[in-house]
Each structure stands twice: as C-alpha cells, then as structure tokens.
Amino acid sequence: MVVVLAALAYLWGALPLGYWAVRRLTGQDVRLASGYNLGLENTLKRLGPGPASLAWGLDILKGLVAAWVGGLWGLSWGVGYALLAYLGHLYPPRRLAQGALLRGRGAGVLLGLVLGLHLSGLSYLSTLAILVTAGGVFLWSRYASLAALSIPAGLALAVSLEPLPGWAKLAAWLLPMVTLWRYKENIGRMLEGTEPRLGDPPPLPSPKQVVCAFMIHPLTLDDLFQSPRFRWARPLVKRGLLSPKLVENLAEAIRPMKVGELRGVRTRDGREIRCYLISAPLLPHQITSKPELATQRAIQGARLARELGCTVVGLGAFWSVVGEKGRRVQEAVPEIQVTNGGAYTAGTVRAAIPGILAHFEQEGRSLRQATAAVVGANGVVAFGIARQIAPLVGKLILVGRNLERLEKSATSLQQNLERKGQPVPELVLSLDIGAIREADLVFSATSEPGPVIFPQHVKPGAWIYDEGVPPDVDASVKEVPGVRVIPGGVVRPPGAMQGNLDLHFGEGAVPACLAETMILAAEEAFERKSLGGETKSENIQFFVERAEALGFQVVD
C-alpha cells in the first residue's frame, strides 16, 4: 500500500495543474513564451494576478497534499513523499509533460512541501524558521531563485534535527541536491550578474525588445575560465593539481549553458536587442575531432535558447560548421530559427575589400601586376572573396584542402569572368600553404582551430586580410618587415553594448555572424537565415542593407 501511494505521490507531483488551469482560463500556453521557464513573476506580468495566483496556489497544493498524505504514516514517510512529488514536478512522464519545454523550477511546490510536512509532524518553530529565512533571503537579495533554494536547504537542516531514521534524513538532503541541479542555470546567472531580480523586466520578446541567442565556445582554456562557473579551476590547473586534459574531458560531458549576455544594443528605430551567449565548453579541436558530439551540443544549445524565450539562435565560430553548417540543428529544433551567420559575414567582407584594395593602390602598388592568394578557397566566404578580387589582379592563388573542389571552383570562377567579359587572372591551385609566399595580397577565411599562416609563408610587405575565427594568422607574422595584418568580419552594433565576456573582437564589437543573428531577430526575416554551404547573393545584400538601416557598422 505504501509503495502504491509512493508511486501516486510521484504522479501527483507530475500533474501540470497550474498549466492546465491557466490554459483553460486564458487560452495561452505561457511555457512557450517565457524567459527562464514558466515562473510566478513572468506569469504575473504576462497574464495578471488572477491566473498567476491560481497557478501558484495549485503548485503549493501539490506539495502540501503529497507531504501530508505521506505523513499519515509518520514524518519520515512525509519526507519521502515530498521528494517523490518534487521529482514528479521536475521530471514528469512524457505523457504528462505535454510535449513542451522544461517545467518551472517548482518554488511553489517546495513551499507546499514545507506546509505539508508541518501537518505531518514538523515542529512549528522549524517550519517558521524555514519560511522566515526564505522571506529574508528574498527581500535581501531580490532573487526569487535564491529564496527558493533556501527552502529545501532549511528543510534538510530541520529534518536532520528530528529523531528520524537515516533513510528519511537522506531523502531530506536529496531534496536540496535535486533543487540545486534544477536551479543550476539560475546559480550561474547570479554569479554572472545576469539573473533578473525582483522588479526587472522579464527577458521576453516584445515590440520594444528583441531577444536572441548566440552559441560560442572557448578558443583556449583561459577563455573557459572567463566564466564564473569555471573560474575556480584556473588556479588548480596553474598549480598542476588539475591537468588541462582532464578539464577538456570534463568539458565534453557538460551540456550547453548560458554564460553571458549582451545588453545595450539599441537600433535606430528604438528597439533594444538582448543576446544571450550560450556555450558548451568544447575547444576548437574537440569540435572538429568529434563532429557528432558537437552537433548534439549545438542541438541542445538551440533548445536552451528556445527555452530562454529566444526567436533566433546563431552558431558562432566552429559551431557554424557543425551539423552540415546548421542544417541538422534546424531540423532537430524547428521551434527556433537557426543561422550560421554566413550571409552577413560575406557581406562585411564584400564591403571591406574595396577599401583595402584602394589603400593598397594608394601606396603606389598596382593591382593588375599584383599576385593575390585566397586561403580556405573551398569555403563559401573565401570563394566569395576570390570572385570579388579575381578580375582586379594579375595572378590568383587558391589554397584549399580538396584539390577536386578547388578545380571545380576555378572552372566556375573562370567561366563567370568570361561570361561577364572581365579579365581572367592567371589561376594557381595548391594544397600547400607555402604557395602564398609570392602573394602581395593574402585573404584567409578557414575553419582551422589554430593559425595556418606563419612567417615563413609570407613575403615582406604583404597585406593579409584575416577573416578566420580563431585567427588564421599567427601573431609572429606581424614581425615580418612591411607585413600588414587586417582583421575581418568585425561589426559594431548600434548603441552602447555591454557584456560580461571578452569575445576578442574589441570593446563594443562583435563578429559578423553574431550581428547577423541580431539583425535576423530584429527584422524577423527568417527566410533570409544562413544554413548549409550555400549563401545567396540576395541574402548577402539584404543583411548589408538592413545592417546599415538599423545602425550596424563594419569596423575597418
């Protein structure tokens, strides 16, 4: 009988009573339009005090009834039933989950559990201490999530003081452990300073606010330690107590999480763009060597972005090439728009190159007699550069990793120039990066996890336009006499952008692929998103024009 009732306690906790009541009363599914899951404050602001109070009250009722029924066999069973009901609320069976996003974190259920355990024998003083502590934490911090975390912690301490069997005390301590796991994102946001406090506007899309997400990853272990969630590991690695390899192995087991936020971007028409930075902490070589794991993490990141209320998620740096350059991610998560940012990246390159070539000639150097090289010519962006500069130079060297694809690209390039009646340069194809040694102009846009261009590969006086992220050009190249290295694909969003992470693009600047994510979310022109290896010219032009209209500027 006790076992049957225990199963019923779990199922009772799994019932989405608040969701059912609010859906029937208002006709709205607030879970699908809610930043950071369905919560009391978001429901209150979106639907008003009546539906919010009803949903909150039903959550309290769930916890109270479960703990009280268990308490009919004594306080020990009440504690066990309380744990089962809370697990049911957080992790319901698939049929009761309604196929939607994750449940709210259950602060109301936790409050109900305390009241139910009081009816089951928990002392008046212990119950009062738990509730007063939670209220004090809430007023002091203005973090509802921190107040919710204090409830199971206080309950576990109170139960530990009761003369109960060991298994009941273990169940009591499992409750705060489960709560900590469920609130881990809130804890991370509190450490980063991006968790909304009482009274802050909910981070939801509105006529005045655009909400999007962008997936990033650390380029080095130092980047990983930027986040407060992982900063504790830095001194352990420096002292040799934790090996970098072990950190990398641990990173492979971590699901995507929100590690930062960009605020203060304000378009010329007065809208604010908020962009959440989501990271699965894989290093570049891990993403390239384990494509299936990387695709899985990108899919999970897109789901998290949808859960956070975003309409668009962008795939940055090496995420942009996983899952067939985003196609598999979009197919797995059709509820949110996915872009790899290729169109506006190509647009910023197209916008920057005329200025670079003009400056080159102003120094008395002839383009018609110059040799140019394009590194990564198998890629969409790099081949776009090749098409743009081919009719202007005397010789063009295309460097890639696949000779057959290079030959097809060269044939396509030559036919296109002849059809337009433009000059056709001498074309050289190579798989050896050393072939760029004779180039006066080098344009590089690869997806390599580290530098590919070193001092021995460039001649003195060469100009190098580096579109790679991370950079394709090693820092030592700048020591070659006369060499000029120009970073590419950098955009300054409108307004006074602020963030908590260094993205390595300079203060107030972002990569073009992130800017495309913002523009796509602001314009809601989802048919323009960049997916797969093909980038349409009309989409490139669209992002160039809309970026200018909204106030985005390409950094020269």
mmCIF file of C-alpha atoms in Angstrom, residues 148-311:
data_model
loop_
_atom_site.group_PDB
_atom_site.id
_atom_site.type_symbol
_atom_site.label_atom_id
_atom_site.label_comp_id
_atom_site.label_asym_id
_atom_site.label_seq_id
_atom_site.Cartn_x
_atom_site.Cartn_y
_atom_site.Cartn_z
ATOM 1 C CA ALA A 148 13.554 29.140 -3.418
ATOM 2 C CA LEU A 149 16.918 27.418 -2.932
ATOM 3 C CA SER A 150 16.880 28.308 0.772
ATOM 4 C CA ILE A 151 13.613 26.381 1.334
ATOM 5 C CA PRO A 152 14.883 22.782 0.770
ATOM 6 C CA ALA A 153 18.211 23.669 2.419
ATOM 7 C CA GLY A 154 16.408 24.829 5.561
ATOM 8 C CA LEU A 155 14.094 21.834 5.414
ATOM 9 C CA ALA A 156 17.033 19.405 5.247
ATOM 10 C CA LEU A 157 18.637 21.035 8.287
ATOM 11 C CA ALA A 158 15.361 20.909 10.205
ATOM 12 C CA VAL A 159 14.761 17.227 9.398
ATOM 13 C CA SER A 160 18.343 16.399 10.437
ATOM 14 C CA LEU A 161 17.495 17.596 13.952
ATOM 15 C CA GLU A 162 14.445 15.340 14.172
ATOM 16 C CA PRO A 163 14.692 11.791 15.626
ATOM 17 C CA LEU A 164 14.090 10.113 12.268
ATOM 18 C CA PRO A 165 15.668 7.072 10.557
ATOM 19 C CA GLY A 166 18.694 7.556 8.307
ATOM 20 C CA TRP A 167 16.829 6.973 5.030
ATOM 21 C CA ALA A 168 14.416 9.835 5.823
ATOM 22 C CA LYS A 169 17.302 12.220 6.535
ATOM 23 C CA LEU A 170 18.963 11.096 3.278
ATOM 24 C CA ALA A 171 15.728 11.854 1.397
ATOM 25 C CA ALA A 172 15.629 15.275 3.070
ATOM 26 C CA TRP A 173 19.157 16.075 1.851
ATOM 27 C CA LEU A 174 18.441 14.740 -1.641
ATOM 28 C CA LEU A 175 15.763 17.411 -1.948
ATOM 29 C CA PRO A 176 18.193 20.408 -1.881
ATOM 30 C CA MET A 177 20.614 18.491 -4.105
ATOM 31 C CA VAL A 178 17.899 17.997 -6.731
ATOM 32 C CA THR A 179 16.893 21.645 -6.330
ATOM 33 C CA LEU A 180 20.488 22.818 -6.812
ATOM 34 C CA TRP A 181 20.713 20.800 -10.021
ATOM 35 C CA ARG A 182 17.440 22.191 -11.321
ATOM 36 C CA TYR A 183 18.449 25.753 -10.413
ATOM 37 C CA LYS A 184 21.997 25.427 -11.782
ATOM 38 C CA GLU A 185 21.298 27.888 -14.609
ATOM 39 C CA ASN A 186 19.926 30.422 -12.119
ATOM 40 C CA ILE A 187 23.020 29.976 -9.943
ATOM 41 C CA GLY A 188 25.264 30.550 -12.950
ATOM 42 C CA ARG A 189 23.333 33.682 -13.916
ATOM 43 C CA MET A 190 23.562 35.018 -10.359
ATOM 44 C CA LEU A 191 27.347 34.541 -10.445
ATOM 45 C CA GLU A 192 27.479 36.353 -13.790
ATOM 46 C CA GLY A 193 25.129 39.121 -12.693
ATOM 47 C CA THR A 194 22.569 38.398 -15.420
ATOM 48 C CA GLU A 195 19.806 36.802 -13.322
ATOM 49 C CA PRO A 196 16.730 39.096 -13.246
ATOM 50 C CA ARG A 197 15.950 40.493 -9.804
ATOM 51 C CA LEU A 198 12.557 41.316 -8.388
ATOM 52 C CA GLY A 199 11.079 44.112 -10.492
ATOM 53 C CA ASP A 200 13.374 43.678 -13.509
ATOM 54 C CA PRO A 201 11.515 43.347 -16.815
ATOM 55 C CA PRO A 202 11.245 39.718 -17.934
ATOM 56 C CA PRO A 203 13.633 38.968 -20.817
ATOM 57 C CA LEU A 204 10.877 38.259 -23.348
ATOM 58 C CA PRO A 205 10.421 39.406 -26.957
ATOM 59 C CA SER A 206 8.202 42.483 -27.243
ATOM 60 C CA PRO A 207 7.672 45.442 -29.609
ATOM 61 C CA LYS A 208 10.494 47.252 -27.777
ATOM 62 C CA GLN A 209 12.783 44.299 -27.050
ATOM 63 C CA VAL A 210 14.339 41.694 -29.327
ATOM 64 C CA VAL A 211 15.723 38.532 -27.703
ATOM 65 C CA CYS A 212 18.141 36.190 -29.472
ATOM 66 C CA ALA A 213 20.941 33.779 -28.576
ATOM 67 C CA PHE A 214 24.386 33.048 -29.927
ATOM 68 C CA MET A 215 26.469 29.919 -29.396
ATOM 69 C CA ILE A 216 30.113 30.466 -28.532
ATOM 70 C CA HIS A 217 32.933 28.250 -27.332
ATOM 71 C CA PRO A 218 36.292 28.872 -25.652
ATOM 72 C CA LEU A 219 39.220 29.218 -28.020
ATOM 73 C CA THR A 220 41.621 28.312 -25.192
ATOM 74 C CA LEU A 221 41.379 27.122 -21.588
ATOM 75 C CA ASP A 222 41.845 30.741 -20.495
ATOM 76 C CA ASP A 223 38.614 31.552 -22.340
ATOM 77 C CA LEU A 224 36.885 28.736 -20.475
ATOM 78 C CA PHE A 225 37.963 30.280 -17.178
ATOM 79 C CA GLN A 226 36.349 33.615 -18.096
ATOM 80 C CA SER A 227 33.016 32.290 -16.875
ATOM 81 C CA PRO A 228 32.499 32.411 -13.084
ATOM 82 C CA ARG A 229 31.192 28.860 -13.349
ATOM 83 C CA PHE A 230 34.648 27.553 -14.271
ATOM 84 C CA ARG A 231 36.957 30.205 -12.810
ATOM 85 C CA TRP A 232 37.628 28.062 -9.742
ATOM 86 C CA ALA A 233 39.567 25.607 -11.929
ATOM 87 C CA ARG A 234 42.172 28.142 -13.138
ATOM 88 C CA PRO A 235 44.407 28.066 -10.002
ATOM 89 C CA LEU A 236 44.125 24.273 -9.847
ATOM 90 C CA VAL A 237 45.424 23.977 -13.420
ATOM 91 C CA LYS A 238 48.220 26.502 -12.818
ATOM 92 C CA ARG A 239 49.383 24.604 -9.731
ATOM 93 C CA GLY A 240 49.297 21.291 -11.556
ATOM 94 C CA LEU A 241 46.545 19.887 -9.355
ATOM 95 C CA LEU A 242 44.249 19.553 -12.362
ATOM 96 C CA SER A 243 45.559 18.609 -15.793
ATOM 97 C CA PRO A 244 44.350 20.522 -18.877
ATOM 98 C CA LYS A 245 43.470 17.181 -20.469
ATOM 99 C CA LEU A 246 41.179 16.316 -17.560
ATOM 100 C CA VAL A 247 39.482 19.704 -17.875
ATOM 101 C CA GLU A 248 38.903 19.045 -21.569
ATOM 102 C CA ASN A 249 37.448 15.610 -20.808
ATOM 103 C CA LEU A 250 35.117 17.104 -18.226
ATOM 104 C CA ALA A 251 34.065 19.789 -20.708
ATOM 105 C CA GLU A 252 32.866 17.106 -23.101
ATOM 106 C CA ALA A 253 30.324 15.963 -20.506
ATOM 107 C CA ILE A 254 28.860 19.440 -19.899
ATOM 108 C CA ARG A 255 25.665 20.409 -21.665
ATOM 109 C CA PRO A 256 25.233 23.916 -23.120
ATOM 110 C CA MET A 257 24.566 26.704 -20.627
ATOM 111 C CA LYS A 258 24.004 30.436 -20.680
ATOM 112 C CA VAL A 259 27.354 32.002 -19.763
ATOM 113 C CA GLY A 260 26.826 35.627 -20.693
ATOM 114 C CA GLU A 261 24.590 38.312 -22.060
ATOM 115 C CA LEU A 262 24.955 41.314 -24.376
ATOM 116 C CA ARG A 263 22.826 44.317 -23.461
ATOM 117 C CA GLY A 264 22.550 47.914 -24.553
ATOM 118 C CA VAL A 265 22.299 47.272 -28.310
ATOM 119 C CA ARG A 266 19.683 49.749 -29.492
ATOM 120 C CA THR A 267 18.595 50.029 -33.119
ATOM 121 C CA ARG A 268 17.886 53.318 -34.847
ATOM 122 C CA ASP A 269 14.148 52.677 -34.540
ATOM 123 C CA GLY A 270 14.439 52.496 -30.739
ATOM 124 C CA ARG A 271 14.350 48.745 -30.059
ATOM 125 C CA GLU A 272 16.738 47.046 -27.647
ATOM 126 C CA ILE A 273 18.405 43.787 -28.683
ATOM 127 C CA ARG A 274 19.369 41.377 -25.913
ATOM 128 C CA CYS A 275 21.580 38.489 -26.900
ATOM 129 C CA TYR A 276 22.269 35.517 -24.635
ATOM 130 C CA LEU A 277 25.659 33.863 -25.021
ATOM 131 C CA ILE A 278 25.301 30.082 -24.817
ATOM 132 C CA SER A 279 28.309 27.817 -24.554
ATOM 133 C CA ALA A 280 29.069 24.139 -24.470
ATOM 134 C CA PRO A 281 32.700 24.409 -23.334
ATOM 135 C CA LEU A 282 34.331 22.458 -26.152
ATOM 136 C CA LEU A 283 37.644 23.708 -27.538
ATOM 137 C CA PRO A 284 38.069 24.039 -31.334
ATOM 138 C CA HIS A 285 39.992 20.792 -31.736
ATOM 139 C CA GLN A 286 37.293 18.926 -29.799
ATOM 140 C CA ILE A 287 34.569 20.287 -32.069
ATOM 141 C CA THR A 288 36.434 19.317 -35.238
ATOM 142 C CA SER A 289 37.554 15.891 -33.993
ATOM 143 C CA LYS A 290 34.148 14.874 -32.558
ATOM 144 C CA PRO A 291 31.552 16.175 -35.022
ATOM 145 C CA GLU A 292 28.664 14.068 -33.697
ATOM 146 C CA LEU A 293 29.194 15.279 -30.124
ATOM 147 C CA ALA A 294 29.484 18.845 -31.409
ATOM 148 C CA THR A 295 26.242 18.517 -33.375
ATOM 149 C CA GLN A 296 24.476 17.104 -30.317
ATOM 150 C CA ARG A 297 25.682 20.032 -28.191
ATOM 151 C CA ALA A 298 24.606 22.538 -30.859
ATOM 152 C CA ILE A 299 21.123 20.994 -30.889
ATOM 153 C CA GLN A 300 20.968 21.161 -27.093
ATOM 154 C CA GLY A 301 22.104 24.788 -27.242
ATOM 155 C CA ALA A 302 19.307 25.629 -29.677
ATOM 156 C CA ARG A 303 16.777 24.002 -27.347
ATOM 157 C CA LEU A 304 18.102 26.021 -24.418
ATOM 158 C CA ALA A 305 17.811 29.204 -26.483
ATOM 159 C CA ARG A 306 14.172 28.373 -27.195
ATOM 160 C CA GLU A 307 13.575 27.709 -23.522
ATOM 161 C CA LEU A 308 15.006 31.144 -22.741
ATOM 162 C CA GLY A 309 12.389 32.769 -24.964
ATOM 163 C CA CYS A 310 14.623 33.480 -27.988
ATOM 164 C CA THR A 311 13.351 33.549 -31.555
#
